[in-house]
Amino acid sequence: GAGVSQSPSNKVTEKGKDVELRCDPISGHTALYWYRQSLGQGLEFLIYFQGNSAPDKSGLPSDRFSAERTGGSVSTLTIQRTQQEDSAVYLCASSPSRNGYTFGSGTRLTVV
Amino acid sequence: GENVEQHPSTLSVQEGDSAVIKCTYSDSASNYFPWYKQELGKGPQLIIDIRSNVGEKKDQRIAVTLNKTAKHFSLHITETQPEDSAVYFCAGQVDPRDDKIIFGKGTRLHILP
């Protein structure tokens, strides 16, 4: 597609439920990133995929968070047993290599 | 690891005046510094970037300066317009071998009529 696509755009879930957030990067971009943005806060790095290399998971806040990238394209961020503090906008970005990111519009997650 | 500090957190300027946002970074090995603009309800968008082999870069009303010795870089917006109102993020590249970048906490810029 022309840009990075994220779905759903909004997600409301009950505390304790699992959620899956999807990211379709720009075709041909080898790098894919997930960031989290809490209300009025900056961008917190979560995880980074580059080609076939092992992902950099150093930013995942707990073992309830995981992500995978299938076939070097689509990525899914999974949050298990959601907590209220998980409420945030989850942003995905992709990059061809050594250039600036292109971000999607994000998924706004609300845990009630 | 890399740490990027950004100031101010909020900035209000009169339409037509200039706006300056400043950032510092901690890792002297960092060599790529992008700036992003985020409008309400949208993802951040790259507006300008600079690499460590230059001290200044300009694109129309936007310019970025870099001082590697002091480890700080700044965004300058001249002749500000209402559409410049947004949140601006600076960032620094952690590892020259990959593309992971660390963001500052952002500056909310208000252009006053």
Short mmCIF file of N, CA and C in Angstrom, two decimals, chain B residues 16-83:
data_model
loop_
_atom_site.label_atom_id
_atom_site.label_comp_id
_atom_site.label_asym_id
_atom_site.label_seq_id
_atom_site.Cartn_x
_atom_site.Cartn_y
_atom_site.Cartn_z
N GLY B 16 3.72 34.21 12.47
CA GLY B 16 4.71 35.03 11.77
C GLY B 16 6.06 35.09 12.47
N ASP B 17 6.05 34.80 13.78
CA ASP B 17 7.31 34.78 14.51
C ASP B 17 8.02 33.43 14.30
N SER B 18 9.24 33.33 14.85
CA SER B 18 10.00 32.10 14.74
C SER B 18 9.84 31.24 15.98
N ALA B 19 10.00 29.94 15.80
CA ALA B 19 9.95 28.99 16.91
C ALA B 19 11.23 28.16 16.90
N VAL B 20 11.77 27.92 18.10
CA VAL B 20 12.98 27.11 18.23
C VAL B 20 12.76 26.03 19.28
N ILE B 21 13.08 24.82 18.92
CA ILE B 21 12.98 23.68 19.84
C ILE B 21 14.36 23.06 19.94
N LYS B 22 14.77 22.76 21.18
CA LYS B 22 16.14 22.29 21.40
C LYS B 22 16.17 20.89 21.98
N CYS B 23 17.17 20.12 21.56
CA CYS B 23 17.34 18.76 22.07
C CYS B 23 18.80 18.48 22.37
N THR B 24 19.03 17.65 23.36
CA THR B 24 20.36 17.16 23.65
C THR B 24 20.35 15.64 23.63
N TYR B 25 21.50 15.05 23.36
CA TYR B 25 21.60 13.60 23.35
C TYR B 25 22.82 13.17 24.15
N SER B 26 22.84 11.91 24.54
CA SER B 26 23.89 11.47 25.45
C SER B 26 24.99 10.64 24.79
N ASP B 27 24.63 9.92 23.73
CA ASP B 27 25.59 8.99 23.11
C ASP B 27 26.36 9.69 22.00
N SER B 28 27.64 9.91 22.22
CA SER B 28 28.45 10.64 21.24
C SER B 28 28.59 9.88 19.92
N ALA B 29 28.25 8.58 19.91
CA ALA B 29 28.33 7.81 18.67
C ALA B 29 27.12 8.03 17.77
N SER B 30 26.07 8.65 18.29
CA SER B 30 24.88 8.89 17.48
C SER B 30 25.22 9.77 16.30
N ASN B 31 24.65 9.44 15.14
CA ASN B 31 25.02 10.21 13.96
C ASN B 31 23.84 10.55 13.06
N TYR B 32 22.62 10.30 13.51
CA TYR B 32 21.45 10.61 12.70
C TYR B 32 20.37 11.18 13.60
N PHE B 33 19.82 12.35 13.19
CA PHE B 33 18.91 13.07 14.07
C PHE B 33 17.71 13.56 13.26
N PRO B 34 16.61 12.81 13.29
CA PRO B 34 15.40 13.22 12.57
C PRO B 34 14.47 14.04 13.46
N TRP B 35 13.61 14.80 12.84
CA TRP B 35 12.54 15.52 13.52
C TRP B 35 11.21 15.10 12.94
N TYR B 36 10.23 14.90 13.83
CA TYR B 36 8.92 14.46 13.42
C TYR B 36 7.87 15.46 13.89
N LYS B 37 6.82 15.59 13.08
CA LYS B 37 5.67 16.43 13.42
C LYS B 37 4.45 15.53 13.56
N GLN B 38 3.73 15.68 14.66
CA GLN B 38 2.54 14.86 14.87
C GLN B 38 1.32 15.75 15.05
N GLU B 39 0.39 15.62 14.13
CA GLU B 39 -0.88 16.34 14.22
C GLU B 39 -1.89 15.46 14.94
N LEU B 40 -2.91 16.09 15.45
CA LEU B 40 -3.89 15.39 16.28
C LEU B 40 -4.50 14.20 15.55
N GLY B 41 -4.44 13.05 16.20
CA GLY B 41 -5.06 11.85 15.64
C GLY B 41 -4.27 11.17 14.54
N LYS B 42 -3.04 11.64 14.32
CA LYS B 42 -2.22 11.05 13.26
C LYS B 42 -0.90 10.54 13.82
N GLY B 43 -0.23 9.71 13.04
CA GLY B 43 1.09 9.28 13.42
C GLY B 43 2.11 10.37 13.13
N PRO B 44 3.27 10.30 13.77
CA PRO B 44 4.32 11.29 13.51
C PRO B 44 4.80 11.21 12.06
N GLN B 45 5.15 12.36 11.51
CA GLN B 45 5.62 12.43 10.13
C GLN B 45 6.99 13.09 10.09
N LEU B 46 7.91 12.46 9.40
CA LEU B 46 9.26 13.01 9.27
C LEU B 46 9.21 14.33 8.50
N ILE B 47 9.81 15.39 9.08
CA ILE B 47 9.81 16.68 8.40
C ILE B 47 11.20 17.10 7.97
N ILE B 48 12.22 16.70 8.68
CA ILE B 48 13.59 17.03 8.31
C ILE B 48 14.53 16.16 9.14
N ASP B 49 15.69 15.89 8.60
CA ASP B 49 16.68 15.12 9.37
C ASP B 49 18.07 15.64 9.05
N ILE B 50 19.01 15.30 9.90
CA ILE B 50 20.39 15.74 9.70
C ILE B 50 21.33 14.65 10.14
N ARG B 51 22.41 14.49 9.42
CA ARG B 51 23.44 13.52 9.78
C ARG B 51 24.64 14.27 10.33
N SER B 52 25.49 13.56 11.02
CA SER B 52 26.52 14.21 11.81
C SER B 52 27.63 14.83 10.97
N ASN B 53 27.63 14.59 9.67
CA ASN B 53 28.69 15.16 8.85
C ASN B 53 28.36 16.57 8.36
N VAL B 54 27.21 17.09 8.76
CA VAL B 54 26.85 18.48 8.43
C VAL B 54 26.40 19.19 9.70
N GLY B 55 26.53 20.52 9.68
CA GLY B 55 26.15 21.28 10.87
C GLY B 55 24.79 21.94 10.76
N GLU B 56 24.27 22.04 9.52
CA GLU B 56 22.99 22.71 9.34
C GLU B 56 22.33 22.21 8.07
N LYS B 57 21.01 22.14 8.12
CA LYS B 57 20.24 21.75 6.94
C LYS B 57 18.97 22.57 6.92
N LYS B 58 18.57 23.00 5.73
CA LYS B 58 17.40 23.87 5.64
C LYS B 58 16.46 23.36 4.55
N ASP B 59 15.16 23.47 4.84
CA ASP B 59 14.14 23.10 3.87
C ASP B 59 13.00 24.11 3.99
N GLN B 60 12.99 25.10 3.13
CA GLN B 60 12.00 26.18 3.13
C GLN B 60 12.01 26.86 4.49
N ARG B 61 10.91 26.81 5.25
CA ARG B 61 10.84 27.54 6.52
C ARG B 61 11.43 26.76 7.69
N ILE B 62 11.88 25.57 7.44
CA ILE B 62 12.39 24.71 8.52
C ILE B 62 13.89 24.53 8.38
N ALA B 63 14.59 24.61 9.49
CA ALA B 63 16.03 24.37 9.50
C ALA B 63 16.39 23.60 10.76
N VAL B 64 17.44 22.81 10.65
CA VAL B 64 17.95 22.09 11.82
C VAL B 64 19.45 22.36 11.92
N THR B 65 19.92 22.58 13.13
CA THR B 65 21.34 22.77 13.38
C THR B 65 21.83 21.69 14.32
N LEU B 66 23.09 21.32 14.18
CA LEU B 66 23.68 20.25 14.99
C LEU B 66 25.04 20.70 15.51
N ASN B 67 25.24 20.55 16.80
CA ASN B 67 26.53 20.83 17.42
C ASN B 67 26.99 19.53 18.07
N LYS B 68 27.87 18.80 17.39
CA LYS B 68 28.31 17.49 17.88
C LYS B 68 29.16 17.60 19.13
N THR B 69 29.93 18.67 19.22
CA THR B 69 30.79 18.83 20.40
C THR B 69 29.93 18.95 21.66
N ALA B 70 28.89 19.75 21.56
CA ALA B 70 28.01 19.97 22.71
C ALA B 70 26.90 18.93 22.79
N LYS B 71 26.78 18.11 21.78
CA LYS B 71 25.73 17.09 21.70
C LYS B 71 24.35 17.70 21.84
N HIS B 72 24.11 18.73 21.02
CA HIS B 72 22.75 19.25 20.97
C HIS B 72 22.38 19.65 19.55
N PHE B 73 21.09 19.61 19.28
CA PHE B 73 20.58 19.97 17.96
C PHE B 73 19.25 20.68 18.13
N SER B 74 18.92 21.53 17.17
CA SER B 74 17.75 22.39 17.30
C SER B 74 16.95 22.44 16.01
N LEU B 75 15.66 22.64 16.19
CA LEU B 75 14.74 22.84 15.06
C LEU B 75 14.31 24.30 15.06
N HIS B 76 14.40 24.94 13.90
CA HIS B 76 14.00 26.33 13.76
C HIS B 76 12.89 26.41 12.71
N ILE B 77 11.77 27.02 13.08
CA ILE B 77 10.68 27.25 12.14
C ILE B 77 10.51 28.76 12.03
N THR B 78 10.65 29.28 10.83
CA THR B 78 10.51 30.73 10.62
C THR B 78 9.14 31.03 10.01
N GLU B 79 8.72 32.27 10.18
CA GLU B 79 7.43 32.74 9.61
C GLU B 79 6.32 31.75 9.90
N THR B 80 6.15 31.45 11.18
CA THR B 80 5.20 30.40 11.56
C THR B 80 3.79 30.68 11.08
N GLN B 81 3.09 29.59 10.77
CA GLN B 81 1.72 29.66 10.26
C GLN B 81 0.82 28.77 11.13
N PRO B 82 -0.48 28.98 11.09
CA PRO B 82 -1.39 28.18 11.92
C PRO B 82 -1.20 26.67 11.74
N GLU B 83 -0.90 26.25 10.54
CA GLU B 83 -0.74 24.81 10.28
C GLU B 83 0.53 24.22 10.88
#
